[in-house]
Coordinates of N, CA, C and O in Angstrom, one line a residue:
X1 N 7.5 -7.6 -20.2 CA 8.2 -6.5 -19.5 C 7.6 -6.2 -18.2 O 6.4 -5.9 -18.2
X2 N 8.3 -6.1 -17.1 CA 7.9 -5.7 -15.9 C 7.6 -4.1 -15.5 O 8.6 -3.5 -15.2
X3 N 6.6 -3.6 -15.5 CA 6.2 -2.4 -15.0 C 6.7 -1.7 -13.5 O 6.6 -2.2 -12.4
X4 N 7.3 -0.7 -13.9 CA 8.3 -0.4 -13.3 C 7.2 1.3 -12.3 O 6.0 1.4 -12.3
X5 N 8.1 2.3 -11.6 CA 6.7 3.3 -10.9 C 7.3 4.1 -12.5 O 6.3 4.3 -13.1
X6 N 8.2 4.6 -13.2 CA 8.1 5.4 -14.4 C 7.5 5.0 -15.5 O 7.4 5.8 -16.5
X7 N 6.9 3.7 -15.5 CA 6.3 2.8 -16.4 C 5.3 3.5 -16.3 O 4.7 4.1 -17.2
X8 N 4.9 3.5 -14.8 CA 2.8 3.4 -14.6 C 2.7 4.7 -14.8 O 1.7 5.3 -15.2
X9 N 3.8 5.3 -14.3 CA 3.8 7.0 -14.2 C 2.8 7.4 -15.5 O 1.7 7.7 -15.5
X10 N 4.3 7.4 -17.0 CA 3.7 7.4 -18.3 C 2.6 7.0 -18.6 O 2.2 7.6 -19.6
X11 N 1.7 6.2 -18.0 CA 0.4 6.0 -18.8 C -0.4 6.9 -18.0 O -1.4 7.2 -18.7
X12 N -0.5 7.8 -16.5 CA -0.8 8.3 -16.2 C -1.1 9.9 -17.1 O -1.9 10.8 -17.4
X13 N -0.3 9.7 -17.3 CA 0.2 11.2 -18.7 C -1.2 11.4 -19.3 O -2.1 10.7 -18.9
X14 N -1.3 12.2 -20.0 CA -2.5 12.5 -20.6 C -1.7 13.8 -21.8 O -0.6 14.3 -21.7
X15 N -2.8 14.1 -22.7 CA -2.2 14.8 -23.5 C -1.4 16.5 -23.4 O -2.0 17.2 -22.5
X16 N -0.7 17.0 -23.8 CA -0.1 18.0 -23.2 C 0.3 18.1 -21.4 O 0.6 19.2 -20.8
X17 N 0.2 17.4 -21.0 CA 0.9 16.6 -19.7 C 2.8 16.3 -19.6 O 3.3 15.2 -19.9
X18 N 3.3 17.1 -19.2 CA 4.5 16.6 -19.1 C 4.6 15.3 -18.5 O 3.7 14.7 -17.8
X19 N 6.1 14.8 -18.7 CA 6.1 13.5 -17.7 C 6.4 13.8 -16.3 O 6.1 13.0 -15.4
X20 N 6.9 14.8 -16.1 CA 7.4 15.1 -14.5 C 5.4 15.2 -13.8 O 4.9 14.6 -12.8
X21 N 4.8 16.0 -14.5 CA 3.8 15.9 -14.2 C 2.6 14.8 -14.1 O 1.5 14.6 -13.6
X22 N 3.3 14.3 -14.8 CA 2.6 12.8 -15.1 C 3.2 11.7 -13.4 O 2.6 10.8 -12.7
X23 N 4.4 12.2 -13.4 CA 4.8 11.3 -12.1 C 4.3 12.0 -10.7 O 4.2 11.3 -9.6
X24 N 4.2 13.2 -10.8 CA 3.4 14.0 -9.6 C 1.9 13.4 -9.8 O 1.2 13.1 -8.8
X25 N 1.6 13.3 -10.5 CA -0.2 12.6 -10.5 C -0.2 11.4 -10.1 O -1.2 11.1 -9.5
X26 N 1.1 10.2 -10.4 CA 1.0 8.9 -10.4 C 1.3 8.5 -8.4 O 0.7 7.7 -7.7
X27 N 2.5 9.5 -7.9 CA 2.6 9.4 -6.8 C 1.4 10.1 -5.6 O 1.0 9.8 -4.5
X28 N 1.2 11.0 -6.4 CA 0.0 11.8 -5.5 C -1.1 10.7 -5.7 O -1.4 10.4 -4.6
X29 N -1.7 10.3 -6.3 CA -3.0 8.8 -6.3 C -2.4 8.0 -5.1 O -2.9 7.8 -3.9
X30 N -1.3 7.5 -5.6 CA -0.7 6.2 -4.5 C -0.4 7.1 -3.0 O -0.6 6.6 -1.9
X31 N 0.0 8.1 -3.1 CA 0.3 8.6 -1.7 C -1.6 9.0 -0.8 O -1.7 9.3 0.4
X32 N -2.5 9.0 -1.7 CA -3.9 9.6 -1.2 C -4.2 7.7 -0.6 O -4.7 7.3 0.5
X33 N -3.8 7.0 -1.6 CA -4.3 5.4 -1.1 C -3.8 5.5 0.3 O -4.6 5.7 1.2
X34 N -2.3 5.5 0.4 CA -1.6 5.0 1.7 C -2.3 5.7 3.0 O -2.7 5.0 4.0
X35 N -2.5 7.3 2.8 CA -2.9 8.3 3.9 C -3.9 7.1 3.9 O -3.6 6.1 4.6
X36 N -5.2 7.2 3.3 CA -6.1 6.5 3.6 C -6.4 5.4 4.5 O -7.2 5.4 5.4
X37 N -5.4 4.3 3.8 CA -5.6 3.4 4.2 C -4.9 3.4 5.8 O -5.6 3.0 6.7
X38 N -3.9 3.7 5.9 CA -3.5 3.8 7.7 C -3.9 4.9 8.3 O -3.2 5.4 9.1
X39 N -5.5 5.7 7.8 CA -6.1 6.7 8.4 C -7.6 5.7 9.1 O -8.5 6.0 9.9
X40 N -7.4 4.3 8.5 CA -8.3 3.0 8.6 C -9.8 3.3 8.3 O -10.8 3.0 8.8
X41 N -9.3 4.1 6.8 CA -10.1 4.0 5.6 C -9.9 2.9 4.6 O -8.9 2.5 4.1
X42 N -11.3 2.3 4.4 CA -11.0 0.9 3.4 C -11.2 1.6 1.9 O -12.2 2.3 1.7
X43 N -10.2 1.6 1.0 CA -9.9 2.1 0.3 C -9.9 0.9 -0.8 O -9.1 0.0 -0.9
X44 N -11.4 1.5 -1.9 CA -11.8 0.4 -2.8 C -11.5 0.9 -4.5 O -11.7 2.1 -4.5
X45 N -11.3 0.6 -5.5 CA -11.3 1.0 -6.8 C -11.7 -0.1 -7.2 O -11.2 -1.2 -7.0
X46 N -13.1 0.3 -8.1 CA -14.0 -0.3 -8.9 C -12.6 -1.1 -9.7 O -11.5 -0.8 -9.5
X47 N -13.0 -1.8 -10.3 CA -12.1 -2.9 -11.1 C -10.5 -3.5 -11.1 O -9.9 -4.5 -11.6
X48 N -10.3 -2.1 -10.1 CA -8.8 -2.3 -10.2 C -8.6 -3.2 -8.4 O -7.6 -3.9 -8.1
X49 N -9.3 -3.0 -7.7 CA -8.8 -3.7 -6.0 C -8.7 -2.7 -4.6 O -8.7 -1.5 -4.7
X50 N -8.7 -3.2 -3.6 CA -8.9 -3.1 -2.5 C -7.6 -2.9 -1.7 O -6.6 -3.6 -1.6
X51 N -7.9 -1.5 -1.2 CA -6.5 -2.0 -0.4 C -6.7 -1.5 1.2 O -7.5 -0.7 1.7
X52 N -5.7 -2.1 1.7 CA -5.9 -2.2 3.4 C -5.1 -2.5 3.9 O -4.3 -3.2 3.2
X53 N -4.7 -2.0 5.7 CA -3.6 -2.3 6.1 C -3.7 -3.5 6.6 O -4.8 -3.8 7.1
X54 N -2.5 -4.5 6.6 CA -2.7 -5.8 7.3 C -1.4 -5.5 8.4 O -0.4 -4.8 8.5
X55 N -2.1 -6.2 9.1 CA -1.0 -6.6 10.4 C -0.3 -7.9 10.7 O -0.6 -9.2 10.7
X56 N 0.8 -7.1 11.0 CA 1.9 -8.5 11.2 C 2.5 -8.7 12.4 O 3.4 -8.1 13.0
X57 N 1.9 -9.8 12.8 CA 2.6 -9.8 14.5 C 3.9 -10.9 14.5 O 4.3 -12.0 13.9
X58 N 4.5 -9.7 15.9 CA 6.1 -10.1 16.3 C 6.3 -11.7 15.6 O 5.2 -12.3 15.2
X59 N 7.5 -12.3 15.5 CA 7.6 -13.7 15.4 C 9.1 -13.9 15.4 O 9.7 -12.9 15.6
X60 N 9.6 -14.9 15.2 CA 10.9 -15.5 15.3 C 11.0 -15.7 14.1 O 9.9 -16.0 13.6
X61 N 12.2 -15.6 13.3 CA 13.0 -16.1 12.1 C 14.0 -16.5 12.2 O 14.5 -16.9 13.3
X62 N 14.5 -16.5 10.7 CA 16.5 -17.4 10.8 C 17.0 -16.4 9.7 O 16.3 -15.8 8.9
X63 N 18.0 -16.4 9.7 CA 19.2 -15.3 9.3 C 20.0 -16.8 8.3 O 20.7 -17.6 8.8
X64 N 19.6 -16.6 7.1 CA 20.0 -17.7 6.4 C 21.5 -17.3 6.5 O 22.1 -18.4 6.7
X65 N 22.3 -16.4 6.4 CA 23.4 -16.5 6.5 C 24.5 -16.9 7.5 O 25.6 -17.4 7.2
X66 N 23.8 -16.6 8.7 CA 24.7 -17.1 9.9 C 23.5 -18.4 11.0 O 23.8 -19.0 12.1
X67 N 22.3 -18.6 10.1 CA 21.6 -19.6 10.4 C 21.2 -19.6 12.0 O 21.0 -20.6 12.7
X68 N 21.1 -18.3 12.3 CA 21.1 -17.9 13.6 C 19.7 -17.1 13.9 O 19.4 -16.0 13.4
X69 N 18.8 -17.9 15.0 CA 17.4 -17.1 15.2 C 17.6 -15.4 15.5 O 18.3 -14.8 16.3
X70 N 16.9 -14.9 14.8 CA 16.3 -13.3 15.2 C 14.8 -13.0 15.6 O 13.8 -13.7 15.2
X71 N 14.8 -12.1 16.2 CA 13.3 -11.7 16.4 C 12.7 -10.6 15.4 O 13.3 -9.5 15.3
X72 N 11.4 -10.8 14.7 CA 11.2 -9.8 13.8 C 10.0 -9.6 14.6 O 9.1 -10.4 14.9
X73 N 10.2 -8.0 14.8 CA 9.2 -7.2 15.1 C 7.7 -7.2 14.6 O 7.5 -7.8 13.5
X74 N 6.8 -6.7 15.0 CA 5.2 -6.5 15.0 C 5.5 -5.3 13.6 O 6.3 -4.3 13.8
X75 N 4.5 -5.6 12.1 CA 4.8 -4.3 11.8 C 3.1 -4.0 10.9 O 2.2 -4.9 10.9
X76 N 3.0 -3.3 10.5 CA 1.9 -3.0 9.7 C 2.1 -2.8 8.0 O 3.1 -2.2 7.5
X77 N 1.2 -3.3 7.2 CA 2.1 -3.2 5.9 C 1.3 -2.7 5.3 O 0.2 -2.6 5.9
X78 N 1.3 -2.2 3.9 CA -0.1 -2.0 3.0 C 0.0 -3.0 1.8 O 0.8 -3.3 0.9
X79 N -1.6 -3.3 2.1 CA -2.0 -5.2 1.7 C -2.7 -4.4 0.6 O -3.0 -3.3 0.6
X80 N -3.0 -5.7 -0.6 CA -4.2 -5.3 -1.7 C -5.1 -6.7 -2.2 O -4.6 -7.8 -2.1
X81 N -6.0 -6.6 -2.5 CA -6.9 -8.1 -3.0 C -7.1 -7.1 -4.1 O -7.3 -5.9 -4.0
X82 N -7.1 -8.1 -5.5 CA -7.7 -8.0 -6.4 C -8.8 -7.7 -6.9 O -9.2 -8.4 -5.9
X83 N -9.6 -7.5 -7.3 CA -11.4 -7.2 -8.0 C -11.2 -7.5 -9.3 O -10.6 -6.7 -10.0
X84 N -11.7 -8.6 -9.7 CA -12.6 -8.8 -10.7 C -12.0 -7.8 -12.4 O -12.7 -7.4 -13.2
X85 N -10.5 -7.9 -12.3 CA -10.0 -7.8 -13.1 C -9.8 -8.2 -14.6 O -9.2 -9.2 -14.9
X86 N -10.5 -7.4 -15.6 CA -10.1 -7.6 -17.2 C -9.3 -7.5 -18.0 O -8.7 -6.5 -18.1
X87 N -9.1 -8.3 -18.6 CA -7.6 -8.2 -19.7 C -8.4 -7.5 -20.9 O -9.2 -8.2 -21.5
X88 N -8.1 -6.3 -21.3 CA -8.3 -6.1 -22.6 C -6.8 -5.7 -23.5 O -5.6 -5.6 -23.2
X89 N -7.4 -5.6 -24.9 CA -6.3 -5.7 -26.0 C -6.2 -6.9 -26.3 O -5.4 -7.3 -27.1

């Protein structure tokens, strides 16, 4: 089953925790990453990964539909690498 943001939200929950509050906790983490990371803070979590902005410069593509070149703009994205991740259970 694919993990969905109401998926990760719920495990964020904790006991006597609503879920609305559980998704304010899940979005408030991920929105402290983002500030961070385009504040060009390297932004690391022990076991879980690394995240950072990567840069994407201007380039040319194709418009599979009308198979006609376009120009895609320069843009900045938020990247992540893995760490040394465990499967438990």
């Amino acid at each position: 089953m694919a993990m969905n943001n109401s998926h990760l939200a719920e495990r964020f929950r904790i006991e006597g925790m609503s879920g609305t509050d559980a998704g304010k906790l899940f979005d408030g983490a991920f929105d402290a990453i983002v500030t961070a990371a385009t504040s060009g803070n390297e932004v690391s979590i022990s076991g879980f990964g690394k995240f950072e902005i990567k840069e994407s410069i201007a380039r040319e593509g194709r418009n599979p539909a009308r198979a006609e070149t376009v120009q895609i703009a320069a843009s900045n994205k938020l990247g992540s690498r893995r760490q040394g991740l465990r499967r438990t259970g």
